[in-house]
Coordinates of C-alpha atoms and ligand atoms in Angstrom, one line a residue:
M1 CA -1.7 9.1 -32.2
I2 CA -3.7 9.1 -28.7
L3 CA -2.9 11.9 -25.9
G4 CA -3.1 10.4 -22.3
L5 CA -3.0 12.9 -19.3
E6 CA -2.7 11.5 -15.6
T7 CA -3.1 13.7 -12.4
S8 CA -4.5 11.9 -10.0
C9 CA -2.1 12.0 -7.2
D10 CA 1.3 13.4 -7.3
E11 CA 2.6 12.7 -10.6
T12 CA 2.1 15.2 -13.5
A13 CA 2.4 12.6 -16.6
A14 CA 0.9 13.1 -20.5
A15 CA 2.0 10.3 -23.0
L16 CA 2.2 10.0 -26.6
I17 CA 1.1 6.3 -28.0
T18 CA -0.1 5.2 -31.2
G19 CA -3.3 3.5 -32.4
D20 CA -1.7 0.1 -31.8
G21 CA -0.3 0.6 -28.5
A22 CA 3.4 1.7 -29.1
I23 CA 4.7 4.3 -26.4
R24 CA 6.3 7.5 -28.5
S25 CA 6.5 9.5 -25.4
N26 CA 5.7 9.1 -21.3
V27 CA 7.1 12.1 -19.5
V28 CA 6.4 11.9 -15.3
S29 CA 7.2 14.9 -13.2
S30 CA 6.7 13.6 -9.8
Q31 CA 6.1 16.1 -7.0
A32 CA 7.4 13.3 -4.5
E33 CA 10.1 15.9 -3.2
L34 CA 7.9 18.7 -2.6
H35 CA 5.6 16.6 -0.3
A36 CA 8.6 14.4 1.4
R37 CA 9.0 17.3 4.4
Y38 CA 5.0 16.7 5.5
G39 CA 5.3 12.9 5.0
G40 CA 2.6 12.4 2.7
V41 CA 0.5 14.5 -0.5
V42 CA -0.9 17.9 0.8
P43 CA -3.8 17.5 -1.9
E44 CA -4.0 21.2 -2.2
V45 CA -0.5 21.5 -2.7
A46 CA -0.8 19.0 -5.4
S47 CA -3.7 20.7 -7.2
R48 CA -1.4 23.9 -7.4
R49 CA 1.6 22.0 -9.0
H50 CA -0.5 20.2 -11.5
L51 CA -1.5 23.3 -12.7
E52 CA 1.9 24.7 -13.1
L53 CA 3.3 21.2 -14.7
V54 CA 0.4 19.6 -16.8
M55 CA 1.0 22.0 -19.9
P56 CA 5.1 22.3 -19.6
V57 CA 4.5 18.4 -19.7
V58 CA 2.3 17.5 -22.4
R59 CA 4.3 20.0 -24.3
E60 CA 7.2 17.8 -23.6
A61 CA 5.5 14.6 -24.7
L62 CA 4.8 16.5 -27.6
D63 CA 8.2 17.4 -28.6
Q64 CA 9.6 14.1 -27.5
A65 CA 7.2 11.8 -30.0
G66 CA 8.2 14.7 -32.2
A67 CA 4.6 15.3 -33.2
K68 CA 2.3 18.4 -32.7
L69 CA -1.0 18.5 -31.2
R70 CA -2.3 18.4 -34.4
D71 CA -1.3 15.0 -34.7
V72 CA -3.2 14.2 -31.7
E73 CA -6.6 12.0 -32.9
L74 CA -7.8 11.4 -29.5
V75 CA -7.3 12.4 -26.2
G76 CA -7.3 10.2 -22.9
V77 CA -7.4 11.4 -19.2
T78 CA -8.2 10.1 -15.6
V79 CA -11.3 11.3 -14.1
G80 CA -10.9 8.9 -10.9
P81 CA -10.5 7.7 -8.4
G82 CA -7.9 10.5 -7.0
L83 CA -7.8 13.5 -5.4
I84 CA -10.4 15.4 -6.4
G85 CA -8.4 18.7 -7.2
A86 CA -5.7 17.2 -8.5
L87 CA -7.9 15.0 -11.2
L88 CA -9.8 18.1 -12.2
V89 CA -6.8 20.0 -13.3
G90 CA -6.0 16.8 -15.7
V91 CA -9.7 17.1 -16.6
A92 CA -10.0 20.9 -17.4
A93 CA -6.3 20.6 -19.4
A94 CA -8.0 17.3 -21.4
K95 CA -11.2 18.9 -22.1
A96 CA -9.4 22.4 -23.5
L97 CA -6.7 20.5 -25.3
A98 CA -9.8 17.9 -27.2
W99 CA -12.3 21.0 -27.5
S100 CA -9.3 23.3 -29.3
R101 CA -9.2 20.7 -32.2
R102 CA -12.5 19.2 -31.7
L103 CA -11.6 16.0 -30.9
P104 CA -12.9 13.2 -28.9
L105 CA -12.2 12.4 -25.6
A106 CA -12.5 9.0 -23.3
A107 CA -12.7 9.3 -19.9
V108 CA -10.3 6.8 -18.1
D109 CA -10.9 4.9 -14.5
H110 CA -7.4 5.2 -13.1
L111 CA -7.4 1.5 -12.1
Q112 CA -8.3 0.4 -15.3
G113 CA -5.3 2.3 -16.2
H114 CA -3.1 0.6 -14.6
V115 CA -4.6 -2.6 -15.8
A116 CA -4.0 -1.2 -19.4
S117 CA -0.4 -0.8 -18.4
L118 CA -0.4 -4.3 -19.6
Y119 CA -1.8 -3.8 -23.3
L120 CA 1.5 -1.3 -24.5
D121 CA 3.9 -2.7 -26.9
P122 CA 6.6 -4.5 -27.4
D123 CA 4.6 -7.1 -25.1
P124 CA 1.0 -6.5 -25.0
L125 CA -0.8 -9.5 -23.0
E126 CA -4.6 -10.2 -24.0
P127 CA -7.1 -11.0 -21.8
P128 CA -8.2 -13.1 -20.0
F129 CA -6.0 -13.2 -16.6
V130 CA -6.3 -12.3 -13.1
C131 CA -4.4 -9.6 -12.6
L132 CA -3.5 -8.2 -8.9
L133 CA -2.9 -4.6 -8.8
A134 CA -1.2 -3.0 -6.1
S135 CA -0.6 0.7 -5.5
G136 CA -0.4 3.3 -2.7
G137 CA -4.2 3.8 -2.7
H138 CA -5.7 -0.1 -3.9
T139 CA -5.1 -3.4 -3.3
L140 CA -6.9 -5.9 -5.5
L141 CA -7.4 -9.0 -7.1
L142 CA -9.4 -8.5 -10.9
D143 CA -10.9 -10.9 -13.0
V144 CA -10.0 -9.3 -16.0
R145 CA -11.8 -10.9 -18.8
E146 CA -12.2 -8.6 -21.5
H147 CA -10.2 -5.4 -22.6
G148 CA -12.1 -1.9 -21.9
V149 CA -14.7 -3.9 -19.6
R150 CA -14.8 -3.3 -15.8
P151 CA -13.3 -6.7 -14.1
R152 CA -14.7 -8.4 -11.5
V153 CA -13.1 -7.5 -8.0
L154 CA -12.0 -11.2 -6.5
G155 CA -10.6 -10.1 -3.4
T156 CA -9.4 -6.3 -1.7
T157 CA -7.9 -4.9 1.4
L158 CA -10.1 -4.3 4.4
D159 CA -7.7 -1.6 5.2
D160 CA -4.5 -0.5 4.0
A161 CA -3.6 -0.8 0.6
A162 CA -0.4 -3.0 0.0
G163 CA 1.7 0.4 -1.0
E164 CA 0.2 2.4 2.2
A165 CA 1.8 -0.3 4.1
F166 CA 5.1 0.3 2.4
D167 CA 5.0 3.9 3.2
K168 CA 3.8 3.8 6.7
G169 CA 6.6 1.0 7.4
A170 CA 9.1 3.3 5.8
R171 CA 8.0 6.2 7.6
L172 CA 8.2 3.8 11.0
L173 CA 12.0 3.4 9.8
G174 CA 13.0 6.9 9.4
L175 CA 13.2 6.1 5.2
G176 CA 11.1 9.0 4.3
Y177 CA 8.2 9.6 1.8
P178 CA 7.2 7.5 -0.6
G179 CA 9.3 4.9 1.3
G180 CA 8.3 1.6 -0.9
A181 CA 11.4 1.8 -3.2
A182 CA 13.1 2.7 -0.1
I183 CA 12.4 -0.3 2.1
D184 CA 12.9 -2.3 -1.5
R185 CA 16.6 -0.9 -1.2
L186 CA 17.2 -1.6 2.2
A187 CA 16.0 -5.2 2.2
R188 CA 18.4 -6.4 0.2
E189 CA 21.1 -5.9 3.0
G190 CA 18.9 -7.3 5.8
D191 CA 17.7 -10.6 7.3
P192 CA 13.9 -11.4 6.2
T193 CA 13.7 -14.2 8.5
A194 CA 15.4 -11.7 11.7
Y195 CA 11.7 -11.1 12.6
S196 CA 8.4 -12.8 12.4
F197 CA 5.5 -10.5 11.3
P198 CA 2.6 -11.6 11.1
V199 CA 0.6 -12.1 7.8
A200 CA -2.7 -11.6 8.3
R201 CA -5.3 -14.5 7.4
V202 CA -9.0 -13.0 6.4
S203 CA -11.7 -15.0 5.0
G204 CA -12.3 -14.9 0.8
L205 CA -9.4 -13.6 -1.4
D206 CA -9.3 -10.4 0.8
F207 CA -6.4 -8.5 2.7
S208 CA -5.4 -7.1 5.6
F209 CA -2.1 -5.0 6.3
S210 CA -2.7 -2.9 9.7
G211 CA -2.0 -5.5 12.1
L212 CA 1.4 -6.0 9.8
K213 CA 2.4 -2.3 10.6
T214 CA 1.2 -2.6 14.2
A215 CA 3.7 -5.4 14.3
L216 CA 6.6 -3.2 12.9
L217 CA 5.6 -0.1 15.5
Y218 CA 5.8 -2.8 18.4
A219 CA 9.1 -4.1 17.1
V220 CA 10.6 -0.7 16.5
R221 CA 9.3 0.5 19.7
D222 CA 11.1 -2.1 21.6
L223 CA 14.5 -1.6 20.5
A224 CA 16.9 -0.4 23.0
A225 CA 18.0 3.4 22.2
G226 CA 20.8 3.5 19.2
E227 CA 19.6 -0.2 18.0
L228 CA 17.3 1.4 15.5
D229 CA 20.3 1.6 13.1
D230 CA 21.8 -2.0 13.3
R231 CA 18.1 -3.4 13.0
R232 CA 16.6 -1.4 10.0
A233 CA 17.2 -3.8 7.2
D234 CA 16.6 -6.7 8.8
L235 CA 13.1 -5.0 9.7
A236 CA 12.6 -3.9 6.2
A237 CA 13.8 -7.1 4.6
S238 CA 11.0 -9.1 7.6
Y239 CA 8.5 -6.2 7.1
Q240 CA 8.8 -6.8 3.0
R241 CA 8.6 -10.1 3.6
A242 CA 5.4 -10.0 5.1
I243 CA 3.6 -8.0 2.8
V244 CA 5.1 -9.5 -0.5
R245 CA 4.0 -13.1 1.1
A246 CA 0.4 -11.9 1.9
L247 CA 0.7 -11.0 -2.0
V248 CA 1.5 -13.6 -3.9
E249 CA -0.5 -16.3 -1.7
R250 CA -4.0 -14.3 -2.4
T251 CA -3.0 -14.0 -6.1
H252 CA -2.5 -18.1 -6.6
E253 CA -5.4 -18.2 -4.6
A254 CA -7.0 -16.0 -6.9
A255 CA -6.0 -17.4 -9.9
A256 CA -7.2 -20.9 -8.7
A257 CA -10.5 -19.9 -7.7
V258 CA -11.2 -18.6 -10.9
G259 CA -9.2 -21.4 -12.9
A260 CA -7.2 -18.9 -14.5
G261 CA -4.3 -19.6 -16.6
R262 CA -2.5 -16.5 -16.5
V263 CA -1.3 -13.7 -13.5
A264 CA -0.6 -10.3 -14.1
V265 CA 1.1 -8.1 -11.6
V266 CA 0.6 -4.1 -11.9
G267 CA 0.5 -0.5 -10.2
G268 CA 3.2 0.8 -7.9
V269 CA 4.3 -2.1 -5.5
A270 CA 4.7 -4.2 -8.8
A271 CA 8.0 -2.5 -8.6
N272 CA 9.1 -4.5 -5.9
S273 CA 12.0 -6.6 -6.7
E274 CA 11.2 -9.4 -4.1
L275 CA 7.6 -9.4 -5.3
R276 CA 8.7 -9.9 -8.6
A277 CA 11.1 -12.4 -7.9
S278 CA 8.4 -14.8 -6.1
L279 CA 6.0 -14.4 -9.1
P280 CA 8.2 -16.4 -11.6
N281 CA 5.9 -16.9 -14.2
A282 CA 3.4 -13.8 -14.0
M283 CA 3.1 -11.0 -16.7
L284 CA 4.5 -8.3 -14.8
A285 CA 4.1 -4.3 -15.6
P286 CA 7.1 -3.0 -17.2
L287 CA 9.4 -1.1 -14.5
P288 CA 8.6 2.6 -15.9
L289 CA 5.0 1.3 -16.4
C290 CA 4.3 0.4 -12.5
T291 CA 3.9 3.5 -10.8
D292 CA 1.8 5.9 -12.0
N293 CA 2.4 7.4 -15.8
A294 CA 0.4 8.2 -18.7
A295 CA 1.2 6.2 -21.4
M296 CA -1.3 3.4 -19.4
I297 CA -4.0 6.0 -19.2
A298 CA -3.8 6.9 -23.1
S299 CA -3.6 2.8 -23.6
A300 CA -6.7 2.1 -21.6
A301 CA -7.9 5.1 -23.8
R302 CA -7.4 2.7 -26.7
F303 CA -10.1 0.4 -25.4
S304 CA -12.8 3.3 -24.0
E305 CA -15.6 4.3 -26.1
A306 CA -14.9 8.1 -26.0
I307 CA -16.6 10.9 -25.7
S308 CA -17.5 12.9 -29.1
Y309 CA -17.2 16.7 -29.3
P310 CA -18.4 18.9 -27.5
R311 CA -20.1 16.5 -25.3
Y312 CA -17.3 15.9 -22.9
L313 CA -17.6 19.8 -22.0
A314 CA -20.1 18.4 -19.1
L315 CA -17.9 15.8 -17.9
D316 CA -16.5 15.8 -13.8
A317 CA -14.0 14.2 -12.4
C318 CA -14.7 11.5 -9.5
A319 CA -13.1 11.0 -6.4
S320 CA -14.1 7.7 -5.9
S321 CA -14.2 4.7 -8.0
A322 CA -17.8 4.5 -10.0
Ligands
KG4_401 O1 0.8 3.1 -8.3 P1 1.6 4.1 -7.8 O2 2.3 5.2 -8.1 O3 0.6 5.4 -7.3 C1 -0.9 5.0 -6.9 O4 -1.9 4.8 -7.8 O5 -0.9 4.7 -5.4 O6 1.6 3.5 -6.4 C2 2.2 4.4 -5.7 C3 3.0 3.1 -4.6 C4 3.7 3.7 -3.2 O7 2.9 3.5 -2.2 C5 5.0 3.7 -3.4 O8 5.6 3.2 -2.1 C6 5.1 2.1 -4.1 O9 3.7 2.2 -4.7 N1 6.1 1.6 -4.4 C7 6.6 0.3 -4.1 C8 7.9 0.3 -5.0 N2 7.9 1.4 -6.0 C9 6.8 2.0 -5.5 N3 6.7 -0.5 -3.2 C10 7.5 -1.3 -2.9 N4 8.6 -1.6 -3.7 C11 8.6 -0.6 -4.6 N5 9.7 -1.5 -5.5
ZN402 ZN1 -2.2 4.4 -9.6

């Protein structure tokens, strides 16, 4: 079995999968509530909480899988990109666990992890495909050709990530943090055509969401006192429509540009119901595997070259993508 660990942001997660990609357990302890009062993740607070949670979460993952540490043959851990202090907690825990049983360790790139959420049972997807990766930290269009090989980047965001646009929009609407899921829920009650928010057209296959955020800011600012409560759902629906439209258009363009027959969507924003409905023919990451989790990290570990015992003791985390 493969033990996966993920601590790159505000989720402390551990999972066990089999050598052929069946999930045995997938435990995610979210710190979102802890950070909500600050309106975003506080890195130092996140690191300390990871430290408290990481071993209980590993134990819970083993228990739920009905497994012992001696059943683990490989440890996979996120080494970046992410918050450096948060990453270091997972990397140190993974090294200690692997070292204690002389196991190999796979250093996993978080973004490759999101892509590998598509490689798990019961419906594993085989490359090649074009993948839209939309999360709180990234918005990427990837040309995925092979398992475990870093894909070519076809497009990315020039400013905010799609999830960040959701979170900042939610904040302007007074919906708290993280706000993507809250906008998604509220948008169902609103009229997406009530406001016409701009979808930025930048060249190539890139994205830009900062103008949209400013448009929402102005729309909220222009409301009369007390009017926000009545218009919140319409604003959420129109704002979501603009983000989804940008993502869908660019994804189709990317698929056409590389002649890809199949399109996949992963990352936290892949949980968005309007995005899912707007790409009916796409392979969508299963809902529980869209937001950060460790099953996807274990899945990526399956396809990466493991570092043998004890060479990984020198392994370091890296805040940005290599
Ligand atoms: O992949 P993820 O868990 O973490 C990163 O790697 O960043 O993505 C988190 C992001 C947040 O911005 C959150 O607001 C967004 O995913 N998100 C959603 C939904 N659920 C989570 N955005 C839109 N609609 C949702 N249903
Ligand atoms: Zn993520």
